[in-house]
Amino acid sequence: MIDSRKIGAYISKLRKEKDFTQVELADKLNISHQAISKWERGESLPDITTIPVIAHVFDISIDLLMNAGVDKMDHSKQLGKIVQHLSEDKPEEVAHLINSGSAQVNELVDIAPIIKSSQLSKVSEKMNTNVWDIDSIVHLAPFLQTEALDEIVIEAAKKAINWKMIQRIAPFVSAHALNKIADQLINESAEPMELLHLAPFLEEEYMNDMLLKVSTGKLTWRFITEIAPFVSDTALNELVLQEIKDPLNEEKILPLAPFLEEETIDQLTLIAGGRGSWPFIRKMAPFIGEETLNTLVDKAVDDEIELEELTELAPFLEEEAIERLLARIDPDRLSPGLLAKLAPFMGESSLGTIVKQLLKTN
């Protein structure tokens, strides 16, 4: 990359050697003297059209100016010609230099900060696909127009997807281009874990559509679990409610619990309770809503649910719910062992009352 401080210092040196004031140099270049001041302080660089004029004023080559007065003696470099062509708005000539091998892509990278994105994109559009390398694409990504970068990336991905490159340029690529890359990965694997790096940049609608691919076998449930944070609540809830129809799929749903709506979790809980799937309910307990927990308490009172099972949920029940359960339940169903499990979650007064009742009963 070109160094604005070194070039600025070199311009200052050349100006002083010619005994020009900043105002006099500015007049010769038809710009403001404030611009000259910023160059010399290294705060900015001359634009691409001004560089050849500066070189002419000081009777030096463009290469020498761009290298801040250091003659690198590398005649294979075509930096001066590239700048000259760009200053004349001839992007096709720059592309020809690179395509023919006379110039290297990294020379374009060096001066990218002073090239307009529209002009740089015109150059890239005329460059052959075989001249691009990963580093060049990564370094030019912030300077290229999105459409031009998309084309380069999509063409590169057709050969092989390089994740080192994709991850670094994802913020600059359009969602459309990333969708194409994602499609390619899904076609190659049912668990394209590399997509997790792209998930923050993919459209939510596209991520939602991925859920539809589970039923066809194109994607695994393990992969769906990984992308859950990037999928809409609605789409994820719909998928889960479809899967609960088969009890064997309950274990697939557990890892998704932190991303599901409470209403969906409550519905799953009641369905699982009806099937006697208490291991599933115990694991879902931290996410179950208060109203549904109260419903389970009522079912235990009515002997629709084993009291032993309900005590497993004690850490998640409100003290009032536990007290209501014990007040309504038949004392014959309450063993000392069950009471011991509930005791840590009860108030001292309520616990004392229950113990006294049990002692009287016995």
CSV table of C-alpha atoms in Angstrom, one decimal, residues 88-256:
chain,number,residue,atom,x,y,z
A,88,GLU,CA,-7.1,9.4,-18.3
A,89,ASP,CA,-10.1,7.2,-17.4
A,90,LYS,CA,-8.9,4.2,-19.4
A,91,PRO,CA,-9.7,1.3,-17.1
A,92,GLU,CA,-9.6,-1.1,-20.1
A,93,GLU,CA,-5.9,-0.3,-20.6
A,94,VAL,CA,-5.2,-1.1,-16.9
A,95,ALA,CA,-7.0,-4.4,-17.3
A,96,HIS,CA,-5.0,-5.2,-20.4
A,97,LEU,CA,-1.7,-4.6,-18.6
A,98,ILE,CA,-2.8,-7.0,-15.9
A,99,ASN,CA,-4.3,-9.6,-18.2
A,100,SER,CA,-1.1,-9.6,-20.4
A,101,GLY,CA,1.1,-10.1,-17.3
A,102,SER,CA,2.8,-6.7,-17.8
A,103,ALA,CA,1.4,-5.5,-14.5
A,104,GLN,CA,0.4,-7.4,-11.3
A,105,VAL,CA,-2.9,-7.2,-9.4
A,106,ASN,CA,-1.0,-6.2,-6.3
A,107,GLU,CA,0.0,-3.0,-8.0
A,108,LEU,CA,-3.7,-2.2,-8.3
A,109,VAL,CA,-4.1,-3.1,-4.6
A,110,ASP,CA,-1.3,-0.6,-3.7
A,111,ILE,CA,-3.2,2.4,-5.1
A,112,ALA,CA,-6.8,1.2,-4.4
A,113,PRO,CA,-7.3,3.9,-1.7
A,114,ILE,CA,-7.0,6.7,-4.3
A,115,ILE,CA,-9.1,5.1,-7.1
A,116,LYS,CA,-12.8,5.7,-7.3
A,117,SER,CA,-14.8,2.5,-6.6
A,118,SER,CA,-16.6,2.9,-9.9
A,119,GLN,CA,-13.3,3.2,-11.8
A,120,LEU,CA,-11.8,0.3,-9.9
A,121,SER,CA,-14.9,-1.8,-10.6
A,122,LYS,CA,-14.6,-1.1,-14.4
A,123,VAL,CA,-11.0,-2.4,-14.3
A,124,SER,CA,-12.0,-5.6,-12.4
A,125,GLU,CA,-14.9,-6.3,-14.8
A,126,LYS,CA,-12.4,-6.5,-17.7
A,127,MET,CA,-9.8,-8.6,-15.9
A,128,ASN,CA,-9.5,-12.3,-16.6
A,129,THR,CA,-10.6,-14.6,-13.8
A,130,ASN,CA,-7.3,-16.4,-13.7
A,131,VAL,CA,-5.3,-13.3,-12.7
A,132,TRP,CA,-7.1,-13.0,-9.3
A,133,ASP,CA,-5.6,-14.4,-6.2
A,134,ILE,CA,-7.1,-14.7,-2.7
A,135,ASP,CA,-5.1,-11.9,-1.1
A,136,SER,CA,-5.9,-9.5,-4.0
A,137,ILE,CA,-9.7,-10.1,-3.7
A,138,VAL,CA,-9.5,-9.6,0.1
A,139,HIS,CA,-7.6,-6.4,-0.1
A,140,LEU,CA,-9.7,-4.9,-2.9
A,141,ALA,CA,-13.0,-5.9,-1.3
A,142,PRO,CA,-13.5,-2.6,0.6
A,143,PHE,CA,-12.8,-0.5,-2.5
A,144,LEU,CA,-14.9,-2.4,-5.1
A,145,GLN,CA,-18.5,-1.8,-5.9
A,146,THR,CA,-20.7,-4.6,-4.5
A,147,GLU,CA,-21.8,-5.8,-8.0
A,148,ALA,CA,-18.2,-6.1,-9.2
A,149,LEU,CA,-17.1,-7.9,-6.1
A,150,ASP,CA,-20.1,-10.3,-6.3
A,151,GLU,CA,-19.0,-11.3,-9.8
A,152,ILE,CA,-15.4,-12.0,-8.7
A,153,VAL,CA,-16.5,-14.0,-5.7
A,154,ILE,CA,-19.1,-16.1,-7.5
A,155,GLU,CA,-16.6,-17.0,-10.2
A,156,ALA,CA,-14.0,-17.9,-7.6
A,157,ALA,CA,-16.4,-20.0,-5.7
A,158,LYS,CA,-17.2,-22.1,-8.8
A,159,LYS,CA,-13.7,-23.5,-8.7
A,160,ALA,CA,-13.5,-24.0,-4.9
A,161,ILE,CA,-14.8,-22.0,-1.9
A,162,ASN,CA,-11.9,-20.6,0.0
A,163,TRP,CA,-13.2,-19.9,3.5
A,164,LYS,CA,-10.3,-17.7,4.5
A,165,MET,CA,-11.4,-15.4,1.8
A,166,ILE,CA,-15.1,-15.6,2.2
A,167,GLN,CA,-15.1,-14.9,5.9
A,168,ARG,CA,-13.0,-11.8,5.4
A,169,ILE,CA,-15.0,-10.3,2.6
A,170,ALA,CA,-18.5,-11.3,3.7
A,171,PRO,CA,-19.3,-7.8,5.0
A,172,PHE,CA,-18.7,-6.3,1.5
A,173,VAL,CA,-20.5,-9.0,-0.5
A,174,SER,CA,-24.3,-8.8,-1.3
A,175,ALA,CA,-26.7,-11.2,0.3
A,176,HIS,CA,-27.5,-12.5,-3.2
A,177,ALA,CA,-24.0,-13.6,-3.8
A,178,LEU,CA,-23.7,-15.1,-0.3
A,179,ASN,CA,-26.9,-17.0,-0.9
A,180,LYS,CA,-25.4,-18.6,-4.1
A,181,ILE,CA,-22.3,-19.7,-2.1
A,182,ALA,CA,-24.6,-21.1,0.6
A,183,ASP,CA,-26.6,-23.0,-2.0
A,184,GLN,CA,-23.4,-24.5,-3.3
A,185,LEU,CA,-22.4,-25.6,0.2
A,186,ILE,CA,-25.8,-27.2,0.9
A,187,ASN,CA,-25.6,-29.1,-2.3
A,188,GLU,CA,-22.2,-30.5,-1.2
A,189,SER,CA,-23.0,-31.4,2.4
A,190,ALA,CA,-26.0,-32.0,4.7
A,191,GLU,CA,-23.9,-30.3,7.5
A,192,PRO,CA,-22.2,-27.3,5.9
A,193,MET,CA,-20.8,-26.0,9.2
A,194,GLU,CA,-18.8,-23.4,7.3
A,195,LEU,CA,-22.1,-21.6,6.7
A,196,LEU,CA,-22.0,-20.5,10.4
A,197,HIS,CA,-19.4,-18.0,9.5
A,198,LEU,CA,-21.8,-16.5,6.9
A,199,ALA,CA,-25.0,-16.7,8.9
A,200,PRO,CA,-24.7,-13.1,10.3
A,201,PHE,CA,-24.6,-11.8,6.7
A,202,LEU,CA,-27.3,-14.0,5.2
A,203,GLU,CA,-30.9,-12.7,4.9
A,204,GLU,CA,-33.2,-14.0,7.6
A,205,GLU,CA,-35.7,-15.2,4.9
A,206,TYR,CA,-32.9,-17.3,3.3
A,207,MET,CA,-32.0,-18.8,6.7
A,208,ASN,CA,-35.7,-19.6,7.3
A,209,ASP,CA,-35.9,-21.4,4.0
A,210,MET,CA,-33.1,-23.6,5.2
A,211,LEU,CA,-35.5,-25.1,7.7
A,212,LEU,CA,-37.6,-26.5,4.9
A,213,LYS,CA,-34.6,-28.5,3.7
A,214,VAL,CA,-34.6,-30.6,6.9
A,215,SER,CA,-37.6,-32.6,5.8
A,216,THR,CA,-36.0,-33.4,2.5
A,217,GLY,CA,-32.8,-34.6,4.1
A,218,LYS,CA,-30.7,-31.9,2.6
A,219,LEU,CA,-29.8,-30.6,6.0
A,220,THR,CA,-29.4,-32.3,9.3
A,221,TRP,CA,-31.0,-31.4,12.6
A,222,ARG,CA,-27.6,-30.9,14.1
A,223,PHE,CA,-27.0,-28.2,11.6
A,224,ILE,CA,-30.3,-26.6,12.3
A,225,THR,CA,-29.4,-26.4,16.0
A,226,GLU,CA,-26.2,-24.5,15.1
A,227,ILE,CA,-28.0,-21.9,12.9
A,228,ALA,CA,-30.9,-21.4,15.3
A,229,PRO,CA,-29.7,-18.0,16.6
A,230,PHE,CA,-30.0,-16.6,13.0
A,231,VAL,CA,-33.4,-18.0,12.2
A,232,SER,CA,-36.7,-16.2,12.9
A,233,ASP,CA,-38.7,-17.4,16.0
A,234,THR,CA,-41.7,-18.0,13.8
A,235,ALA,CA,-40.0,-20.3,11.4
A,236,LEU,CA,-38.2,-22.3,14.1
A,237,ASN,CA,-41.4,-22.7,16.1
A,238,GLU,CA,-43.3,-24.0,13.1
A,239,LEU,CA,-40.6,-26.5,12.4
A,240,VAL,CA,-40.5,-27.8,16.0
A,241,LEU,CA,-44.3,-28.1,16.3
A,242,GLN,CA,-44.3,-30.3,13.2
A,243,GLU,CA,-41.6,-32.5,14.6
A,244,ILE,CA,-43.2,-33.1,17.9
A,245,LYS,CA,-45.8,-35.3,16.1
A,246,ASP,CA,-43.2,-38.0,16.3
A,247,PRO,CA,-42.1,-38.7,19.9
A,248,LEU,CA,-38.7,-39.9,18.7
A,249,ASN,CA,-37.9,-36.4,17.6
A,250,GLU,CA,-38.2,-34.8,21.1
A,251,GLU,CA,-34.4,-35.2,21.6
A,252,LYS,CA,-33.8,-33.1,18.5
A,253,ILE,CA,-35.9,-30.3,19.9
A,254,LEU,CA,-34.1,-30.0,23.3
A,255,PRO,CA,-31.1,-28.1,22.0
A,256,LEU,CA,-33.5,-25.5,20.3
